[in-house]
Amino acid sequence: MQGNIFARLFERVASVPHRNITFVPYGEWFGLYVQALKGAQKSAVTSGGKEELRLARRALDVALLSSVFSQKWTDVMLPNGSSSTTTTAWCQESTEAGWLLPSSTIHRRELLMTSFLVEPLLAGRAIASWTAAVRKGDAFPATAGEGAAAHGEAPAPTGMVVIPFTALFQLRWEAYLCHSTFSAGGEGKKIPQNSFSLQERSARLTALQSLHHLMELQSDSKRKSRVQFVVWSPVNEFDAVMRVSQVRAGLPEALRSLFSLTHVCEQELVRVAYLAHYFNFATKRTPLTVLAPQMQTAKLHLLGLKNCCAKSQLRFVEEGEQHRTCGDPNGVSLHQQAVSRCGRLARRMSTREENLRNILIP
């Protein structure tokens, strides 16, 4: 790792317990990144130096991403280190920031926040739907889009789900016992780790594993789904945070004081709102929806975000199943089946209660 631009960051990853980067606050990682860039700028920058910086940025992305998803310390991928290669492909794919550019083929973008991912009814159903969409490949093979473009046809409409690295970072911190503190309330309050029950930590770990499986499934799939999933990689997030002054200058006067560098690094709501504003700044106002629980919507509105939703609108697989069900007179939706079963169960319990009353009361 010696000689690498981000050598100090890699050494820090290797030195923390179990190579779990959430033992170190996010703001400290950001500070180390900025210091490394300043050191690189002081040296002479040639074409070879720029290529070295690009490779170093990718290696740092892979190291930090593999850490938040790792189940053992050997899963963390460090340069010239002993580690597994199970997460190499999709981690390297997530380092490309092409999705930050305006695109006419992506009609809907959704940004996840941690509060959404820890809601079982919200995140569980959404992740299951997205995973089914990727598994079935409800569009065409990966080469179909190229063939359509060659014949002058427009590619299939595409939706995109963006998962911020900091959302994964916070999930990891809440899932494992760490001695550091992290703002989980979104209001600047530092919540101790022991405030989460075993069941809550297990739910966060399950969400992490489900997202990891989703990313691996998409990377290994030979078919392109109509919904794409990208991780807002650590380095790209660091770069976004570094431009806080430019983004803040483009906001209304009443909002500028809310987005300080400290608040962006430590508070979830402020950070998600800032990333959404940065996304609009980078993509020239491309439509973006923030997936957040209903209780967080009012707070996000105060931070300048009007397009918030508690339910993902990217339901391509369900729409296809709905069309197939319409052709089947006996077909019913999953919700209708659940309502019917609950009704039968309620009638059965009522009958049992009436029978017991007749037996016990002469």
XYZ file of C-alpha atoms in Angstrom:
362
model
C 0.000 0.000 0.000
C 3.017 2.275 0.271
C 3.317 4.760 -2.578
C -0.449 4.891 -3.142
C -2.055 8.334 -3.053
C -4.549 7.091 -0.462
C -2.033 5.017 1.503
C -3.087 6.586 4.818
C -6.717 5.656 4.217
C -5.836 2.072 3.316
C -3.659 1.815 6.416
C -6.549 3.091 8.505
C -8.903 0.507 7.001
C -6.395 -2.244 7.781
C -5.909 -1.047 11.367
C -9.529 -0.764 12.545
C -11.053 -3.820 14.285
C -12.232 -6.442 11.788
C -11.497 -3.867 9.050
C -14.916 -2.405 9.845
C -14.700 1.207 8.691
C -17.700 2.283 10.788
C -15.423 2.288 13.839
C -14.191 5.602 12.402
C -16.699 8.479 11.935
C -17.630 9.374 8.375
C -16.328 12.910 8.817
C -12.881 11.569 9.651
C -12.792 9.480 6.465
C -13.755 12.586 4.522
C -10.964 14.555 6.188
C -8.383 11.890 5.330
C -9.576 11.910 1.720
C -9.241 15.689 1.437
C -5.745 15.583 2.959
C -4.698 12.887 0.476
C -5.951 14.966 -2.453
C -4.084 18.023 -1.212
C -0.910 15.955 -0.989
C -1.417 14.679 -4.535
C -1.978 18.197 -5.873
C 1.300 19.423 -4.404
C 3.221 16.899 -6.491
C 3.675 17.367 -10.232
C 0.560 16.111 -12.047
C 1.314 14.469 -15.374
C -0.811 12.283 -17.586
C 0.590 9.273 -15.760
C -0.208 10.921 -12.439
C -3.838 11.412 -13.455
C -4.108 7.756 -14.394
C -2.566 6.815 -11.058
C -5.140 8.984 -9.288
C -7.979 7.322 -11.189
C -6.782 3.838 -10.239
C -6.237 4.907 -6.630
C -9.776 6.314 -6.436
C -11.186 3.044 -7.735
C -9.135 1.022 -5.233
C -10.381 3.233 -2.392
C -13.988 2.792 -3.521
C -13.596 -0.987 -3.595
C -11.946 -1.046 -0.159
C -14.647 1.040 1.537
C -17.568 -0.651 -0.214
C -16.267 -4.142 0.499
C -15.882 -3.164 4.157
C -19.511 -2.145 4.684
C -20.696 -5.437 3.153
C -18.017 -7.716 4.618
C -18.944 -10.638 6.861
C -15.323 -11.324 7.830
C -12.168 -9.274 7.672
C -10.789 -11.176 4.663
C -13.724 -9.896 2.574
C -12.292 -6.373 2.709
C -10.331 -5.740 -0.468
C -7.138 -3.738 0.003
C -4.403 -3.139 -2.589
C -1.816 -5.930 -2.468
C -3.681 -7.495 0.420
C -5.102 -10.934 1.086
C -8.825 -10.775 0.446
C -11.555 -12.590 -1.408
C -12.748 -11.468 -4.835
C -16.476 -12.036 -4.430
C -17.357 -8.349 -4.554
C -14.817 -7.177 -7.113
C -17.043 -6.920 -10.179
C -19.952 -4.892 -8.880
C -17.750 -2.715 -6.640
C -15.693 -1.647 -9.643
C -18.834 -1.045 -11.684
C -20.188 1.239 -8.951
C -17.111 3.446 -9.097
C -18.198 4.798 -12.483
C -20.241 7.981 -12.082
C -21.801 7.994 -15.549
C -25.255 7.857 -13.972
C -24.668 11.403 -12.666
C -24.892 12.700 -16.239
C -28.246 13.683 -17.788
C -29.834 10.812 -19.713
C -32.908 10.703 -21.934
C -33.309 6.951 -21.403
C -33.728 7.169 -17.613
C -37.214 8.446 -16.884
C -37.231 8.044 -13.108
C -34.517 8.171 -10.463
C -35.022 7.307 -6.813
C -32.619 8.078 -3.966
C -32.694 5.837 -0.894
C -32.124 7.007 2.656
C -31.314 4.940 5.727
C -34.672 5.632 7.372
C -36.365 3.971 4.397
C -34.092 0.930 4.501
C -34.796 0.229 8.190
C -38.578 0.157 7.676
C -39.417 -3.542 7.103
C -42.727 -2.911 5.330
C -41.247 -0.259 3.037
C -37.785 -1.567 2.257
C -38.627 -5.272 2.403
C -41.302 -5.084 -0.251
C -39.300 -2.702 -2.437
C -36.085 -4.758 -2.325
C -38.029 -7.958 -3.022
C -39.666 -6.338 -6.056
C -36.350 -4.986 -7.346
C -34.607 -8.318 -6.852
C -37.352 -10.110 -8.766
C -37.028 -7.561 -11.578
C -33.282 -8.158 -11.874
C -33.618 -11.929 -11.576
C -36.248 -12.159 -14.295
C -34.519 -9.631 -16.546
C -37.850 -8.085 -17.511
C -36.334 -6.182 -20.435
C -34.002 -7.637 -23.045
C -30.528 -9.146 -23.066
C -27.714 -6.656 -22.567
C -27.019 -6.594 -26.311
C -30.628 -5.817 -27.192
C -30.276 -2.139 -26.380
C -27.317 -1.841 -28.735
C -29.235 -3.567 -31.487
C -32.215 -1.281 -31.015
C -29.970 1.769 -31.197
C -28.412 0.464 -34.421
C -31.867 0.196 -36.017
C -32.806 3.699 -34.914
C -35.188 2.508 -32.196
C -35.304 4.168 -28.789
C -34.100 1.949 -25.947
C -36.582 0.732 -23.365
C -37.439 3.267 -20.625
C -35.197 2.768 -17.635
C -35.594 3.575 -13.955
C -32.696 3.934 -11.584
C -32.361 3.432 -7.827
C -29.416 5.249 -6.242
C -28.068 3.890 -2.935
C -25.785 6.391 -1.156
C -22.644 4.975 0.409
C -23.444 6.827 3.635
C -26.753 4.941 3.888
C -24.814 1.663 3.770
C -22.263 3.097 6.214
C -24.973 3.911 8.745
C -26.702 0.543 8.288
C -23.404 -1.187 8.992
C -22.777 0.953 12.058
C -26.232 0.218 13.476
C -25.971 -3.509 12.709
C -22.670 -4.110 14.525
C -21.319 -3.094 17.905
C -19.066 -0.076 17.396
C -17.619 2.304 19.942
C -17.996 5.392 17.764
C -21.154 7.491 17.565
C -23.153 8.389 14.514
C -26.160 10.658 14.053
C -29.063 8.330 13.329
C -31.862 10.708 14.197
C -31.144 13.278 11.530
C -31.325 16.126 14.059
C -27.753 16.196 15.268
C -28.389 13.807 18.162
C -25.695 11.218 18.798
C -27.408 7.912 19.540
C -25.363 5.286 21.424
C -25.016 1.895 19.775
C -26.677 0.064 22.674
C -29.952 1.908 21.970
C -30.634 -0.620 19.187
C -32.085 -3.973 20.166
C -30.830 -7.284 18.810
C -33.887 -7.516 16.572
C -33.263 -4.023 15.174
C -29.622 -4.791 14.477
C -30.606 -8.055 12.778
C -33.064 -6.183 10.556
C -30.329 -3.772 9.488
C -27.951 -6.631 8.773
C -30.637 -8.312 6.679
C -31.144 -5.118 4.683
C -27.392 -4.918 4.036
C -27.226 -8.523 2.884
C -30.268 -8.075 0.641
C -28.738 -5.035 -1.042
C -25.436 -6.873 -1.458
C -27.228 -9.809 -3.062
C -29.117 -7.424 -5.333
C -25.927 -5.755 -6.559
C -24.182 -9.085 -7.164
C -27.236 -10.431 -8.982
C -27.342 -7.415 -11.262
C -23.606 -7.644 -11.971
C -23.789 -11.350 -12.836
C -26.974 -11.112 -14.887
C -26.697 -11.381 -18.672
C -30.049 -9.663 -19.096
C -30.626 -5.954 -18.625
C -33.532 -5.077 -16.364
C -35.635 -1.974 -16.906
C -34.593 -0.836 -13.445
C -30.910 -0.278 -12.667
C -29.259 -0.053 -9.262
C -26.170 1.982 -8.537
C -24.267 2.748 -5.368
C -23.213 6.352 -4.934
C -19.623 5.326 -4.310
C -17.569 6.699 -1.379
C -15.174 8.721 -3.534
C -17.983 10.244 -5.594
C -19.785 11.149 -2.368
C -16.617 12.731 -0.999
C -16.329 14.756 -4.206
C -19.962 15.838 -3.855
C -19.449 16.962 -0.254
C -16.361 18.933 -1.287
C -18.584 21.089 -3.511
C -20.892 22.097 -0.676
C -20.165 25.805 -1.152
C -21.131 25.709 -4.850
C -24.329 23.759 -4.216
C -25.238 26.006 -1.294
C -24.801 29.096 -3.481
C -27.486 27.796 -5.845
C -30.049 27.310 -3.071
C -32.505 29.894 -1.730
C -31.119 32.184 0.951
C -33.236 30.576 3.678
C -31.735 27.123 3.013
C -28.057 27.960 2.738
C -27.357 28.052 6.466
C -28.828 24.545 6.900
C -26.149 22.858 4.786
C -22.909 23.330 6.662
C -20.087 20.858 6.116
C -20.489 19.489 9.652
C -24.226 18.937 9.254
C -23.784 17.240 5.881
C -21.237 14.803 7.350
C -23.110 14.013 10.573
C -26.881 14.352 10.011
C -28.729 11.904 7.801
C -31.603 14.171 6.757
C -29.304 17.062 5.891
C -26.942 14.733 4.034
C -29.710 13.141 1.943
C -31.184 16.545 1.134
C -27.750 17.826 0.172
C -27.073 14.831 -2.096
C -30.431 15.405 -3.782
C -29.606 19.088 -4.342
C -26.150 18.134 -5.634
C -27.739 15.603 -7.982
C -30.003 18.316 -9.393
C -26.965 20.578 -9.703
C -24.912 17.926 -11.545
C -27.660 16.634 -13.858
C -29.293 19.973 -14.672
C -32.516 19.348 -12.761
C -33.150 15.745 -13.771
C -36.253 14.526 -11.850
C -35.341 12.748 -8.622
C -37.552 11.170 -5.952
C -36.302 10.631 -2.406
C -37.627 7.427 -0.842
C -38.307 8.266 2.795
C -40.780 7.238 5.517
C -43.864 9.396 5.884
C -42.635 10.800 9.196
C -39.552 12.277 7.504
C -41.376 13.946 4.622
C -42.187 17.197 6.430
C -38.574 17.581 7.596
C -37.277 17.000 4.069
C -39.688 19.636 2.773
C -38.096 22.144 5.154
C -34.738 21.284 3.543
C -36.023 22.158 0.087
C -37.070 18.685 -1.116
C -40.626 18.554 -2.422
C -40.507 15.278 -4.350
C -40.520 12.672 -1.569
C -42.331 9.352 -1.531
C -42.719 6.514 0.955
C -43.250 3.915 -1.766
C -41.043 3.067 -4.707
C -42.687 3.633 -8.070
C -40.284 1.266 -9.874
C -42.502 -1.810 -10.021
C -41.921 -3.227 -13.465
C -42.262 -6.856 -12.416
C -45.464 -6.237 -10.531
C -46.935 -4.395 -13.499
C -46.147 -7.361 -15.732
C -47.701 -9.738 -13.263
C -50.751 -7.496 -13.059
C -51.238 -7.649 -16.830
C -50.921 -11.428 -16.760
C -53.410 -11.631 -13.907
C -55.948 -9.561 -15.842
C -56.056 -12.278 -18.476
C -56.831 -14.949 -15.883
C -60.413 -14.721 -14.540
C -59.393 -16.758 -11.507
C -56.260 -14.707 -10.846
C -56.208 -12.487 -7.765
C -53.562 -10.192 -6.434
C -51.433 -10.968 -3.408
C -53.301 -8.298 -1.436
C -56.665 -9.854 -2.266
C -55.404 -13.276 -1.190
C -54.201 -11.840 2.121
C -57.559 -10.111 2.731
C -59.426 -13.326 1.978
C -57.248 -15.412 4.291
C -57.523 -12.873 7.109
C -61.293 -12.886 6.725
C -61.459 -16.681 6.955
C -59.154 -16.670 9.971
C -61.269 -14.036 11.732
C -64.458 -16.041 11.134
C -62.769 -19.196 12.396
C -61.609 -17.488 15.586
C -65.054 -15.998 16.118
C -66.670 -19.431 15.759
C -64.150 -20.971 18.162
C -64.784 -18.230 20.717
C -68.543 -18.767 20.446
C -68.147 -22.523 20.944
C -65.990 -22.006 24.042
C -68.539 -19.586 25.454
C -71.329 -22.135 25.000
C -69.253 -24.819 26.718
C -68.117 -22.746 29.703
C -71.395 -20.890 30.285
C -74.312 -23.291 30.923
